[in-house]
Amino acid sequence: MTVLTAFAYGIYTFGPPVALFFVTVARHPHEIITMILGAFFWLLALLFASLVWIIVIPLKDTPAFTLPISVILQEVFRWLYFKLLKKADHLLEIVSEDKSDLRKHKIAYVGGLGFGLIAGIVMFANVLSVASGPGTVRSNQYFVTVSAFSTQVMIILHICWGVIFFAGLESKNWLYIFAVPISHMFISCLSLLINLANTPAYFLSFGYFLCVVFVALAFFAAGARPKTLVDFFKR
Amino acid sequence: MSTNSETASLLSGEARETEYGSDNDEGMEEQEEDGITVSPPLQGTREEEEETEQKDDEQSCGMKYVFKKILNVLPSFGDDGDDPTSEANEEALRFGAQQMILLIFPVFICMALVVAIQLSVEKNVTSSGTLIYTPFDEDTASNDGFVLLFALANVAIVITLVVVMTIILVCLYKYRCYKIIYGWLVVASALLLFVFSSFFFVEVLQVHYLFIDWPSFLVLIWNFGGMGVLVIHWKGPLRLQQAYLIFCSALTANIFVKYLPNWTAWILLAAISLYDLIAVLCPKGPLRVLVETARERNETIFPSLIYSTTMVWLVGMADRPTNKKKDKKNTDDTSGSSDGSHEEEEEEEGGGEREGRRDNDDGDDDTDGIEMRSIRAAADTNRERRRERQQQQQQEEEEEEEEQEERQGFKLGLGDFIFYSILVGKAAHDSTGDWVVISSCFVAILIGLCMTIIILGIVRRALPALPISIFCGLIFYFSSQYVIAPFAQVLATTQTFI
């Protein structure tokens, strides 16, 4: 039973990104490498954040202090990642054999997927492995459910953030550039309420709302217009 | 045609023996662990090959330019302005990226296999005893100082053993005692596939409370091991051979994770990558001697002679020959479209020649000079052969291409597979299955592998594959085990999503 439940949660959370990976990324070697690199950058950001957390001993029990620092670090590393890819851009162009305008957005999306996947694994994989175990007692019966849903929100947002942030930096569009860290900070701080206010309602409702908004924003940031969608379905 | 195909199959059979070599040895005695990645010569296109010398010179200039470019761009983030990369160089880069994945994929599978074994089987089995190579038991040490001392002593013994075995191997190779080497490898692989795999399967059965009678078990093991030895040392379907190689690496790595004392394993990983660095890069390092001997004898084409310790024709390169048909069926194959791979096959022809030219221009040291000449000679013969071939039958052409390709591509020692897997398996074991630790080790090792291959693309010579990856992995293991994992634990329990 627990194993079945764990599978359900796992498929719910990691299903979308893994499906995206196999459908879009897996066939392109350079994109797989880019994705692993994205994951590496996110891990570096997390490493520095946890160093801060380790050093500030009195605030070890609550992540409220480390949280903003971690978000800032993630955005800094996203920016560094962008810089690195920018430098390697012409190599990527050669390797991908893709001269279209969409190429840069594809790379941004792949980077976002790398960020999202590793973030999802770090935040949820251990919960999942405990949930699959012989049995656990939780004060809150919805603990794993909430974690699964929230992690999925974060993964989807990471993918969108990747696309939007890169597009913003590329075109010097300040709206896009600032939308990403601000929304990231907002949603992460909101997640503190899950534990403090003991209700996931705010986080999840805002999270899925933000998902919709940012998917739309990423859609436009990548240069698509409603007409593109119509054309796509007509084809 | 028939003779041709026979040679080709013989070659590939021998190639397999070679490949296998590393891992058995490690399995049994862990002689050689150094993996070597060898760069493929850059690929030129078929047309270029047939163009004039002058054109070739231009090409080489263009290539030099690109190398400078890569040097600028990758490590130091130099600016990227105008970029007159020629078709061929683009092909080379594409080929490199593809090869990278063809290496990453099996490494990933192997590490995943070891982690799976650790988490599902070993967790439930209490293992006692140690390998005879590590006589000092850390558990009996009275304090931390003695633990360190014991670990260092164990590592010293193991490394000495490795060095001695590698030197014996190099000597055997140098004096052309191929029969002895093959015999050694066959015995070792048989031992691994029959004895150690049966131990492993018994353990799996025990863990899952499955029952099987001895006769059936023995028949199954006999078939499993017999098929493995055949496939690895003689011939068989490529995928099956790859699967066996990966299984053997994983099994060997598992043995090490299981029986090496805790700190011995970590120190051994660091020490072995240092040794790898020395053995491959020092002018008189055993592995370098081995690689260079193979090149001097122009034996890269005959993988059996490359027997080179741990230098293995990895899955990736073996992947391409004759597999056009397979590739089409195989939709989940990471290497792109079959058209792409076909193009590359054509590309590869001119490779040796161009590398030769480049070496010439750069005025490398003596050994490279030798290599250059031989490669050039090879390229010339290739060219002639190619012309003849065009008049011959299609099938024959494919056979020869197969032969050609075995010379190309990146190679990664199975020793590298084993040590990467040991690191990840050890991480899984020591952190009792903490996914934060495991995944960060995965990412770190794969990034290290990518970096090694990129450097390989820049320096174009045999490189040790262990140091970057293993040190990356070690750094990330310890930092994730003691820094990231506790933080992630707090985040998970308080349901904070960063």
XYZ file of C-alpha atoms in Angstrom:
733
model
C 0.000 0.000 0.000
C 2.666 2.478 1.011
C 4.678 1.550 -2.028
C 1.688 2.108 -4.278
C 1.018 5.476 -2.709
C 4.624 6.444 -3.046
C 4.529 5.512 -6.702
C 1.453 7.647 -7.180
C 3.103 10.641 -5.540
C 6.308 10.059 -7.441
C 4.535 9.869 -10.754
C 2.499 12.922 -9.906
C 5.527 15.033 -9.015
C 8.205 13.767 -11.337
C 5.956 12.626 -14.151
C 5.703 15.966 -15.950
C 9.406 16.864 -15.896
C 10.521 13.355 -16.734
C 8.034 13.200 -19.589
C 9.308 16.562 -20.811
C 12.827 15.256 -20.577
C 12.129 12.188 -22.665
C 9.978 13.969 -25.211
C 12.101 17.054 -25.759
C 15.598 16.697 -24.355
C 16.636 13.081 -24.523
C 17.288 13.060 -28.251
C 19.732 15.943 -28.241
C 23.133 15.268 -26.693
C 24.009 18.897 -26.161
C 20.746 19.484 -24.367
C 21.357 16.615 -21.984
C 24.742 18.062 -21.147
C 23.226 21.506 -20.721
C 20.645 20.052 -18.386
C 23.216 18.294 -16.240
C 25.130 21.547 -16.101
C 21.975 23.343 -14.955
C 21.499 20.776 -12.217
C 25.105 21.280 -11.188
C 24.644 25.029 -10.903
C 21.545 24.623 -8.801
C 23.420 22.239 -6.513
C 26.209 24.773 -6.159
C 23.673 27.411 -5.148
C 22.190 25.000 -2.635
C 25.643 24.170 -1.316
C 26.381 27.805 -0.571
C 22.970 28.283 0.987
C 23.485 25.280 3.244
C 26.895 26.595 4.225
C 25.188 29.763 5.405
C 22.674 27.629 7.246
C 25.417 25.586 8.900
C 27.394 28.648 9.925
C 24.515 30.545 11.522
C 24.020 28.062 14.316
C 21.230 29.758 16.315
C 18.881 29.737 13.342
C 19.407 26.125 12.466
C 15.943 24.930 13.346
C 14.031 27.279 11.134
C 14.853 27.846 7.502
C 13.227 31.286 7.540
C 16.572 33.038 7.724
C 18.363 30.955 5.110
C 15.428 30.953 2.739
C 15.862 34.450 1.225
C 19.603 33.927 0.966
C 19.046 30.658 -0.791
C 16.623 32.235 -3.252
C 19.067 35.043 -4.013
C 21.872 32.538 -4.467
C 19.764 30.495 -6.845
C 19.022 33.531 -8.941
C 22.687 34.528 -8.937
C 23.634 31.076 -10.105
C 20.919 31.187 -12.730
C 22.513 34.369 -13.970
C 25.997 32.817 -13.912
C 24.609 29.858 -15.781
C 23.211 32.228 -18.364
C 26.614 33.892 -18.666
C 28.337 30.563 -19.161
C 25.872 29.438 -21.803
C 26.199 32.781 -23.510
C 29.923 32.257 -23.800
C 29.474 28.774 -25.144
C 26.638 29.922 -27.356
C 28.279 29.561 -30.702
C 29.459 26.073 -29.806
C 25.911 25.180 -28.884
C 24.727 26.654 -32.124
C 27.119 24.479 -34.076
C 26.310 21.378 -32.130
C 22.575 21.796 -32.246
C 22.480 22.397 -36.007
C 19.650 24.727 -35.234
C 19.723 28.198 -36.662
C 16.221 29.196 -35.692
C 15.338 31.914 -33.212
C 13.895 29.297 -30.942
C 17.271 27.771 -30.210
C 18.121 30.072 -27.328
C 14.736 29.538 -25.772
C 15.202 25.826 -26.072
C 18.482 26.038 -24.210
C 16.855 28.232 -21.575
C 14.058 25.728 -21.192
C 16.503 22.861 -20.867
C 18.446 24.750 -18.220
C 15.219 25.449 -16.369
C 14.344 21.776 -16.542
C 17.726 20.914 -15.061
C 17.157 23.368 -12.211
C 13.655 22.080 -11.651
C 14.476 18.394 -11.708
C 17.331 18.600 -9.249
C 15.333 20.938 -7.023
C 12.490 18.467 -7.077
C 14.796 15.586 -6.221
C 16.430 17.446 -3.352
C 13.139 18.609 -1.902
C 10.975 15.578 -2.414
C 12.924 12.384 -3.128
C 13.697 11.682 0.516
C 10.138 12.319 1.599
C 9.080 9.910 -1.090
C 11.513 7.233 -0.027
C 10.337 7.514 3.559
C 6.722 7.403 2.413
C 7.373 4.194 0.525
C 8.815 2.585 3.621
C 7.150 0.159 5.957
C 5.090 2.905 7.535
C 5.450 6.308 9.113
C 3.463 8.289 11.615
C 2.819 11.888 10.788
C 0.831 14.413 12.729
C -0.545 15.592 9.436
C -1.974 12.958 7.148
C -1.620 15.211 4.127
C 2.078 15.796 4.623
C 3.270 13.797 1.627
C 0.423 14.962 -0.560
C 1.232 18.586 0.129
C 4.922 17.985 -0.504
C 4.152 16.288 -3.796
C 1.919 19.078 -5.026
C 4.247 21.831 -3.872
C 7.278 20.219 -5.439
C 5.439 19.955 -8.702
C 4.639 23.658 -8.502
C 8.290 24.449 -7.939
C 9.446 22.266 -10.818
C 7.031 23.844 -13.278
C 7.976 27.302 -12.052
C 11.672 26.559 -12.427
C 11.139 25.583 -16.051
C 9.213 28.811 -16.722
C 11.716 30.905 -14.804
C 14.501 29.535 -16.930
C 12.788 30.544 -20.151
C 11.653 33.944 -18.903
C 14.894 34.915 -17.226
C 17.029 34.013 -20.204
C 14.692 35.747 -22.611
C 14.738 38.826 -20.391
C 18.524 38.936 -20.228
C 18.770 38.356 -23.934
C 16.427 41.182 -24.853
C 17.149 43.401 -21.843
C 13.510 43.232 -20.882
C 13.501 44.345 -17.259
C 9.997 43.108 -16.599
C 11.072 39.557 -17.334
C 14.332 39.896 -15.459
C 12.692 41.128 -12.274
C 9.610 38.978 -12.475
C 11.688 35.874 -11.872
C 13.527 36.625 -8.609
C 10.561 38.487 -7.159
C 8.111 35.700 -7.817
C 10.641 33.156 -6.616
C 11.122 35.021 -3.355
C 7.381 35.441 -2.983
C 6.457 31.824 -3.516
C 9.302 30.530 -1.358
C 8.413 32.806 1.526
C 4.818 31.778 1.121
C 5.864 28.184 1.614
C 6.883 29.107 5.160
C 3.196 29.423 5.868
C 2.635 25.744 5.245
C 4.428 24.996 8.467
C 3.784 28.206 10.421
C 0.100 28.685 9.660
C -0.316 24.950 9.344
C -2.198 25.232 6.117
C -0.955 24.630 2.615
C -3.918 26.429 1.089
C -2.148 29.737 0.453
C 0.936 28.185 -0.986
C -0.826 25.760 -3.260
C -3.458 28.157 -4.557
C -0.931 30.906 -5.228
C 1.520 28.366 -6.530
C -0.786 26.971 -9.170
C -1.980 30.473 -10.007
C 1.644 31.538 -10.506
C 2.208 28.456 -12.616
C -0.523 29.500 -15.002
C 0.738 33.089 -15.104
C 4.324 32.085 -15.671
C 3.556 29.483 -18.270
C 1.736 32.223 -20.177
C 4.610 34.635 -19.574
C 7.141 32.070 -20.760
C 4.977 31.466 -23.790
C 5.176 35.130 -24.729
C 8.785 35.531 -23.638
C 9.780 32.831 -26.077
C 8.328 34.940 -28.819
C 5.087 33.055 -29.295
C 1.780 34.764 -29.935
C -1.778 33.429 -29.683
C -1.652 32.993 -33.419
C 1.235 30.545 -32.990
C -0.958 28.347 -30.873
C -3.791 28.475 -33.378
C -1.395 27.623 -36.166
C 0.004 24.786 -34.147
C -3.370 23.189 -33.636
C -4.520 23.763 -37.177
C -1.549 21.962 -38.581
C 33.671 -10.320 -48.893
C 33.788 -13.326 -46.687
C 37.391 -12.799 -45.737
C 36.680 -9.222 -45.064
C 33.811 -9.890 -42.814
C 35.790 -12.532 -41.058
C 38.556 -10.151 -40.274
C 36.095 -7.600 -39.156
C 34.353 -9.941 -36.813
C 37.618 -11.244 -35.551
C 38.671 -7.728 -34.887
C 35.602 -6.879 -33.010
C 35.875 -10.086 -31.067
C 39.325 -9.187 -30.039
C 38.200 -5.735 -29.251
C 35.865 -7.192 -26.791
C 38.495 -9.189 -25.121
C 40.388 -6.076 -24.692
C 37.549 -4.283 -23.272
C 36.814 -6.880 -20.943
C 40.234 -6.967 -19.682
C 40.058 -4.112 -17.443
C 37.090 -5.120 -15.607
C 37.927 -8.642 -14.883
C 41.188 -7.751 -13.654
C 39.714 -5.339 -11.399
C 37.125 -7.759 -10.391
C 39.560 -10.331 -9.375
C 42.615 -8.575 -8.398
C 41.916 -5.013 -9.207
C 45.034 -4.636 -11.123
C 44.310 -1.747 -13.232
C 41.923 0.833 -12.632
C 42.972 3.619 -14.674
C 40.659 4.594 -17.300
C 41.873 6.339 -20.219
C 39.888 8.377 -22.522
C 41.377 8.697 -25.885
C 40.353 11.360 -28.194
C 39.090 10.625 -31.600
C 40.876 12.274 -34.382
C 38.896 15.099 -35.760
C 36.632 14.118 -38.511
C 36.899 15.372 -41.960
C 34.419 14.823 -44.682
C 34.831 12.366 -47.417
C 35.016 15.010 -50.052
C 37.706 16.860 -48.233
C 39.712 13.782 -48.112
C 39.823 13.714 -51.805
C 40.561 17.320 -52.238
C 43.952 18.768 -52.826
C 46.733 19.179 -50.369
C 46.279 22.873 -50.448
C 42.755 22.540 -49.341
C 43.916 20.337 -46.537
C 46.275 22.992 -45.348
C 43.534 25.517 -45.298
C 41.483 23.113 -43.327
C 44.134 22.592 -40.778
C 44.521 26.319 -40.352
C 40.818 26.612 -39.838
C 41.020 23.841 -37.362
C 43.780 25.447 -35.429
C 41.699 28.522 -35.299
C 38.812 26.605 -33.891
C 40.947 25.022 -31.283
C 42.089 28.411 -30.209
C 38.479 29.378 -30.152
C 37.551 26.477 -27.956
C 40.436 27.241 -25.699
C 39.266 30.795 -25.446
C 35.666 30.061 -25.023
C 35.424 27.124 -22.752
C 37.742 27.717 -19.887
C 38.224 31.432 -19.904
C 34.984 32.603 -21.427
C 36.728 34.552 -24.097
C 34.605 36.579 -26.431
C 32.894 34.969 -29.309
C 32.814 37.191 -32.288
C 33.189 36.184 -35.869
C 33.414 32.527 -36.290
C 34.584 31.043 -39.543
C 34.114 27.490 -38.447
C 34.180 25.168 -41.352
C 31.747 22.395 -41.953
C 34.216 19.801 -40.841
C 34.886 21.407 -37.523
C 31.226 21.731 -36.890
C 30.886 18.077 -37.628
C 33.689 17.357 -35.229
C 31.969 19.282 -32.478
C 28.702 17.556 -33.133
C 30.437 14.253 -33.113
C 32.095 15.157 -29.835
C 28.803 16.024 -28.214
C 27.283 12.805 -29.413
C 30.215 10.821 -28.132
C 29.904 12.529 -24.803
C 26.400 11.266 -24.435
C 27.378 7.825 -25.571
C 29.791 7.828 -22.648
C 27.495 9.463 -20.148
C 24.663 7.086 -20.791
C 26.432 3.809 -19.912
C 28.203 5.457 -16.983
C 24.827 6.568 -15.715
C 23.366 3.085 -16.156
C 26.274 1.485 -14.355
C 26.116 3.868 -11.418
C 22.359 3.497 -11.215
C 22.748 -0.266 -11.162
C 25.184 -0.129 -8.268
C 22.959 2.245 -6.339
C 19.985 -0.022 -6.958
C 21.940 -3.036 -5.727
C 23.096 -1.147 -2.672
C 19.638 0.056 -1.787
C 17.695 -3.103 -2.485
C 20.054 -5.982 -1.793
C 23.014 -4.981 0.279
C 20.942 -3.062 2.724
C 19.381 -6.299 3.839
C 22.495 -8.405 3.973
C 25.021 -8.189 6.717
C 28.413 -8.673 5.199
C 31.468 -9.495 7.158
C 35.052 -10.037 6.257
C 37.364 -8.030 4.115
C 39.381 -8.468 1.000
C 42.792 -10.003 1.455
C 44.278 -6.855 0.010
C 43.105 -4.825 2.951
C 44.282 -6.793 5.963
C 43.892 -4.000 8.498
C 40.414 -3.910 9.884
C 39.388 -0.386 10.760
C 36.803 -1.610 13.207
C 39.475 -2.999 15.470
C 41.346 0.298 15.633
C 41.356 1.793 19.081
C 41.084 5.422 18.039
C 40.726 7.709 15.053
C 44.441 7.960 14.505
C 44.676 4.230 14.083
C 41.692 4.225 11.744
C 43.532 6.653 9.527
C 46.742 4.674 9.817
C 45.014 1.416 8.969
C 43.225 2.998 6.051
C 46.460 4.434 4.698
C 48.191 1.089 5.083
C 45.378 -0.673 3.255
C 45.429 1.870 0.483
C 49.180 1.571 0.170
C 48.871 -2.189 -0.249
C 46.131 -1.897 -2.835
C 47.921 0.778 -4.825
C 51.152 -1.181 -4.788
C 49.272 -4.158 -6.086
C 47.728 -2.070 -8.796
C 51.066 -0.638 -9.818
C 52.721 -4.055 -9.913
C 49.906 -5.582 -11.923
C 49.860 -2.727 -14.373
C 53.596 -2.984 -14.870
C 53.384 -6.710 -15.445
C 50.678 -6.069 -17.952
C 52.652 -3.394 -19.742
C 55.669 -5.671 -19.887
C 53.621 -8.522 -21.279
C 52.223 -6.196 -23.848
C 55.543 -4.689 -24.683
C 57.102 -8.072 -25.334
C 54.064 -9.197 -27.260
C 52.937 -11.975 -24.950
C 49.384 -11.555 -26.132
C 48.444 -15.144 -25.463
C 49.250 -14.825 -21.805
C 47.269 -11.636 -21.552
C 44.239 -13.123 -23.219
C 44.444 -16.213 -21.101
C 44.608 -14.115 -18.000
C 41.620 -12.088 -19.079
C 39.505 -15.055 -20.006
C 40.166 -16.770 -16.704
C 39.461 -13.624 -14.758
C 36.242 -12.869 -16.595
C 35.058 -16.454 -16.253
C 35.725 -16.302 -12.545
C 33.808 -13.076 -12.243
C 30.884 -14.207 -14.332
C 30.500 -17.652 -12.811
C 31.606 -17.436 -9.223
C 30.973 -13.870 -8.194
C 27.742 -13.541 -10.096
C 26.430 -16.714 -8.489
C 27.238 -15.307 -5.049
C 25.399 -12.184 -6.038
C 22.347 -14.006 -7.350
C 22.152 -16.192 -4.266
C 22.112 -13.018 -2.221
C 19.351 -11.523 -4.345
C 17.281 -14.672 -3.930
C 17.803 -14.669 -0.190
C 16.798 -11.047 0.173
C 13.575 -11.624 -1.698
C 12.849 -14.962 0.007
C 12.850 -16.792 -3.279
C 13.613 -20.471 -3.515
C 15.240 -22.311 -6.323
C 16.746 -25.770 -6.476
C 20.441 -26.135 -6.996
C 20.333 -27.956 -10.339
C 18.247 -25.256 -11.988
C 20.355 -22.568 -10.410
C 23.549 -24.112 -11.670
C 22.126 -24.525 -15.155
C 21.064 -20.886 -15.191
C 24.420 -19.672 -13.925
C 26.209 -21.876 -16.426
C 24.196 -20.364 -19.236
C 24.515 -16.845 -17.937
C 28.260 -17.033 -17.408
C 28.960 -19.025 -20.527
C 27.074 -16.585 -22.659
C 28.877 -13.718 -20.983
C 32.319 -15.139 -21.657
C 31.389 -15.857 -25.253
C 29.891 -12.472 -25.858
C 32.714 -10.604 -24.239
C 35.641 -12.506 -25.660
C 34.365 -13.755 -28.927
C 31.318 -12.338 -30.545
C 27.686 -11.687 -30.019
C 25.077 -9.000 -30.284
C 26.526 -5.654 -29.435
C 23.854 -4.638 -26.945
C 24.253 -7.886 -25.097
C 27.961 -7.391 -24.883
C 27.502 -3.888 -23.560
C 25.025 -5.134 -21.032
C 27.480 -7.764 -19.827
C 30.278 -5.259 -19.559
C 28.162 -2.903 -17.531
C 26.929 -5.738 -15.350
C 30.489 -6.871 -14.705
C 31.571 -3.361 -13.767
C 28.621 -2.964 -11.467
C 29.272 -6.339 -9.840
C 32.916 -5.507 -9.282
C 32.105 -2.102 -7.899
C 29.576 -3.730 -5.623
C 32.184 -6.111 -4.253
C 34.440 -3.200 -3.445
C 31.711 -1.176 -1.804
C 30.772 -4.164 0.250
C 34.135 -5.327 1.471
C 36.396 -2.310 1.580
C 36.606 -0.788 5.030
C 34.926 2.572 5.216
C 37.793 5.035 5.177
C 39.974 2.807 3.072
C 37.428 3.117 0.303
C 37.383 6.918 0.366
C 41.140 7.253 0.556
C 41.527 4.616 -2.120
C 39.319 6.612 -4.468
C 41.482 9.689 -4.026
C 44.705 7.712 -4.276
C 43.647 5.818 -7.358
C 42.767 8.970 -9.206
C 46.140 10.449 -8.317
C 47.757 7.276 -9.528
C 45.692 7.473 -12.690
C 46.914 11.002 -13.240
C 50.528 9.925 -12.896
C 50.197 6.721 -14.881
C 48.630 8.412 -17.848
C 50.406 11.743 -17.920
C 53.955 11.052 -16.751
C 56.402 10.411 -19.577
C 57.216 6.998 -18.147
C 53.851 6.244 -16.634
C 52.826 2.658 -17.307
C 49.565 3.500 -18.981
C 51.111 6.128 -21.136
C 53.772 3.657 -22.198
C 51.012 1.264 -23.036
C 49.052 3.734 -25.112
C 52.129 4.885 -26.916
C 53.323 1.398 -27.624
C 49.970 0.665 -29.146
C 50.187 3.750 -31.257
C 53.734 3.127 -32.344
C 52.727 -0.283 -33.514
C 49.822 1.403 -35.197
C 47.595 -1.028 -33.486
C 44.741 1.190 -32.608
C 42.925 -0.388 -35.465
C 43.293 -3.777 -33.862
C 41.627 -3.378 -30.568
C 43.059 -6.637 -29.364
C 46.445 -5.039 -29.293
C 45.118 -2.038 -27.597
C 44.579 -4.469 -25.012
C 45.932 -1.653 -23.109
C 45.086 -2.279 -19.584
C 41.949 -0.599 -19.016
C 41.468 1.107 -22.196
C 38.243 -0.125 -23.410
C 36.270 0.297 -26.499
C 33.414 1.664 -24.811
C 29.882 1.051 -25.612
C 29.610 4.279 -27.469
C 32.010 3.652 -30.172
C 31.105 0.107 -30.608
C 27.662 1.424 -30.986
C 27.874 2.822 -34.413
C 29.157 0.137 -36.710
C 26.563 -1.884 -38.516
C 23.919 -0.500 -36.329
C 22.177 1.689 -38.754
C 19.383 -0.797 -38.916
C 19.268 -1.252 -35.220
C 19.301 2.440 -34.627
C 16.198 2.910 -36.615
C 14.364 0.432 -34.516
C 15.747 1.809 -31.353
C 13.718 4.865 -30.762
C 15.034 5.616 -27.334
C 18.586 5.687 -28.537
C 20.163 8.865 -27.325
C 22.177 9.395 -30.423
C 20.121 11.453 -32.775
C 18.721 10.431 -36.087
C 20.167 7.641 -38.111
C 20.961 10.148 -40.814
C 23.149 12.008 -38.419
C 25.117 8.974 -37.478
C 25.525 8.028 -41.059
C 26.993 11.388 -41.838
C 29.420 10.989 -39.060
C 30.528 7.691 -40.327
C 31.497 9.371 -43.501
C 33.150 12.120 -41.611
C 35.393 9.892 -39.679
C 37.407 8.829 -42.606
C 39.521 11.906 -42.876
C 40.131 12.095 -39.183
C 43.517 10.571 -38.802
C 44.973 12.611 -41.528
C 43.870 15.850 -40.120
C 45.083 15.115 -36.709
C 48.385 14.217 -38.218
C 48.544 17.560 -39.873
C 47.719 19.376 -36.798
C 50.381 17.643 -34.804
C 52.778 18.485 -37.509
C 51.944 22.132 -37.323
C 52.168 22.311 -33.630
C 55.480 20.572 -33.556
C 54.743 18.277 -30.702
C 57.240 16.119 -28.927
C 58.834 12.990 -30.303
C 56.248 10.468 -29.415
C 53.525 12.493 -30.927
C 55.643 12.817 -33.979
C 55.734 9.104 -34.330
C 52.103 8.910 -33.792
C 51.581 11.562 -36.367
C 53.513 9.726 -38.985
C 51.772 6.500 -38.389
C 48.434 8.142 -38.436
C 49.266 9.854 -41.626
C 50.347 6.625 -43.158
C 47.152 5.083 -42.011
C 45.212 7.932 -43.473
C 46.932 7.567 -46.793
C 46.149 3.931 -46.967
C 42.658 4.759 -45.936
C 42.354 7.046 -48.846
C 43.538 4.473 -51.291
C 41.382 1.914 -49.740
C 38.482 4.218 -49.962
C 38.931 4.644 -53.653
C 39.160 0.969 -54.254
C 36.251 0.456 -52.117
C 34.064 2.713 -54.089
C 34.330 0.236 -56.888
C 33.547 -2.623 -54.626
C 30.340 -3.818 -53.218
C 28.328 -1.937 -50.738
C 28.446 -4.590 -48.130
C 32.141 -4.855 -48.164
C 32.290 -1.161 -47.651
C 30.284 -1.474 -44.531
C 32.596 -4.076 -43.158
C 35.544 -1.859 -43.600
C 33.787 1.084 -42.162
C 33.169 -1.007 -39.164
C 36.835 -1.611 -38.910
C 37.530 2.063 -39.336
C 35.180 3.109 -36.712
C 36.605 0.931 -34.084
C 39.531 3.223 -34.215
C 37.414 6.266 -33.596
C 35.461 7.625 -30.748
C 36.173 8.154 -27.106
C 37.249 5.287 -25.042
C 36.707 4.949 -21.370
C 38.244 2.263 -19.259
C 35.916 -0.045 -17.464
C 38.101 0.821 -14.521
C 36.590 4.277 -14.659
C 33.134 2.784 -14.651
C 34.039 0.770 -11.603
C 35.501 3.602 -9.607
C 32.711 6.007 -10.463
C 30.280 3.347 -9.373
C 32.222 2.653 -6.199
C 31.948 6.303 -5.284
C 28.238 6.453 -5.911
C 27.581 3.083 -4.344
C 29.580 4.042 -1.292
C 27.654 7.294 -1.093
C 24.376 5.391 -1.244
C 25.596 2.938 1.364
C 27.054 5.441 3.819
C 24.203 7.892 3.627
C 21.749 4.981 3.983
C 20.013 5.898 0.794
C 19.769 9.654 1.098
C 18.708 10.800 -2.356
C 20.161 14.257 -1.921
C 23.615 12.763 -1.480
C 23.181 10.208 -4.243
C 21.873 12.661 -6.796
C 24.548 15.241 -6.082
C 27.229 12.574 -6.506
C 25.658 11.570 -9.804
C 25.613 15.121 -11.056
C 29.152 15.814 -9.869
C 30.593 12.734 -11.542
C 28.787 13.349 -14.801
C 29.938 16.975 -14.826
C 33.477 15.799 -14.128
C 33.215 13.390 -17.033
C 31.955 16.164 -19.300
C 34.809 18.396 -18.239
C 37.316 15.631 -18.911
C 35.920 15.122 -22.377
C 35.962 18.838 -23.108
C 39.586 19.045 -22.027
C 40.193 16.014 -24.170
C 38.784 17.919 -27.109
C 41.253 20.688 -26.429
C 44.470 18.804 -25.717
C 43.723 15.777 -27.930
C 45.711 13.139 -26.151
C 45.046 10.304 -23.781
C 43.782 11.644 -20.501
C 43.070 10.081 -17.160
C 39.325 10.043 -16.722
C 39.308 9.561 -12.977
C 40.830 12.630 -11.309
C 38.341 15.350 -12.210
C 35.269 13.218 -11.781
C 36.370 11.503 -8.624
C 37.496 14.671 -6.891
C 34.332 16.416 -7.984
C 32.404 13.450 -6.646
C 34.338 13.362 -3.380
C 33.827 17.072 -2.780
C 30.151 16.764 -3.461
C 29.776 13.613 -1.432
C 31.258 15.103 1.708
C 29.625 18.477 1.286
C 26.239 16.964 0.579
C 26.525 14.381 3.304
C 27.490 16.858 6.013
C 26.161 20.189 4.761
C 23.444 19.901 2.158
C 21.624 16.826 3.419
C 20.904 18.168 6.910
C 19.667 21.398 5.386
C 17.507 19.530 2.907
C 16.211 17.472 5.807
C 15.077 20.618 7.611
C 13.536 21.969 4.431
C 11.647 18.738 3.833
C 10.323 18.369 7.359
C 9.231 21.991 7.614
C 7.869 21.833 4.080
C 9.774 24.842 2.925
C 10.282 25.041 -0.788
C 13.249 27.066 -1.818
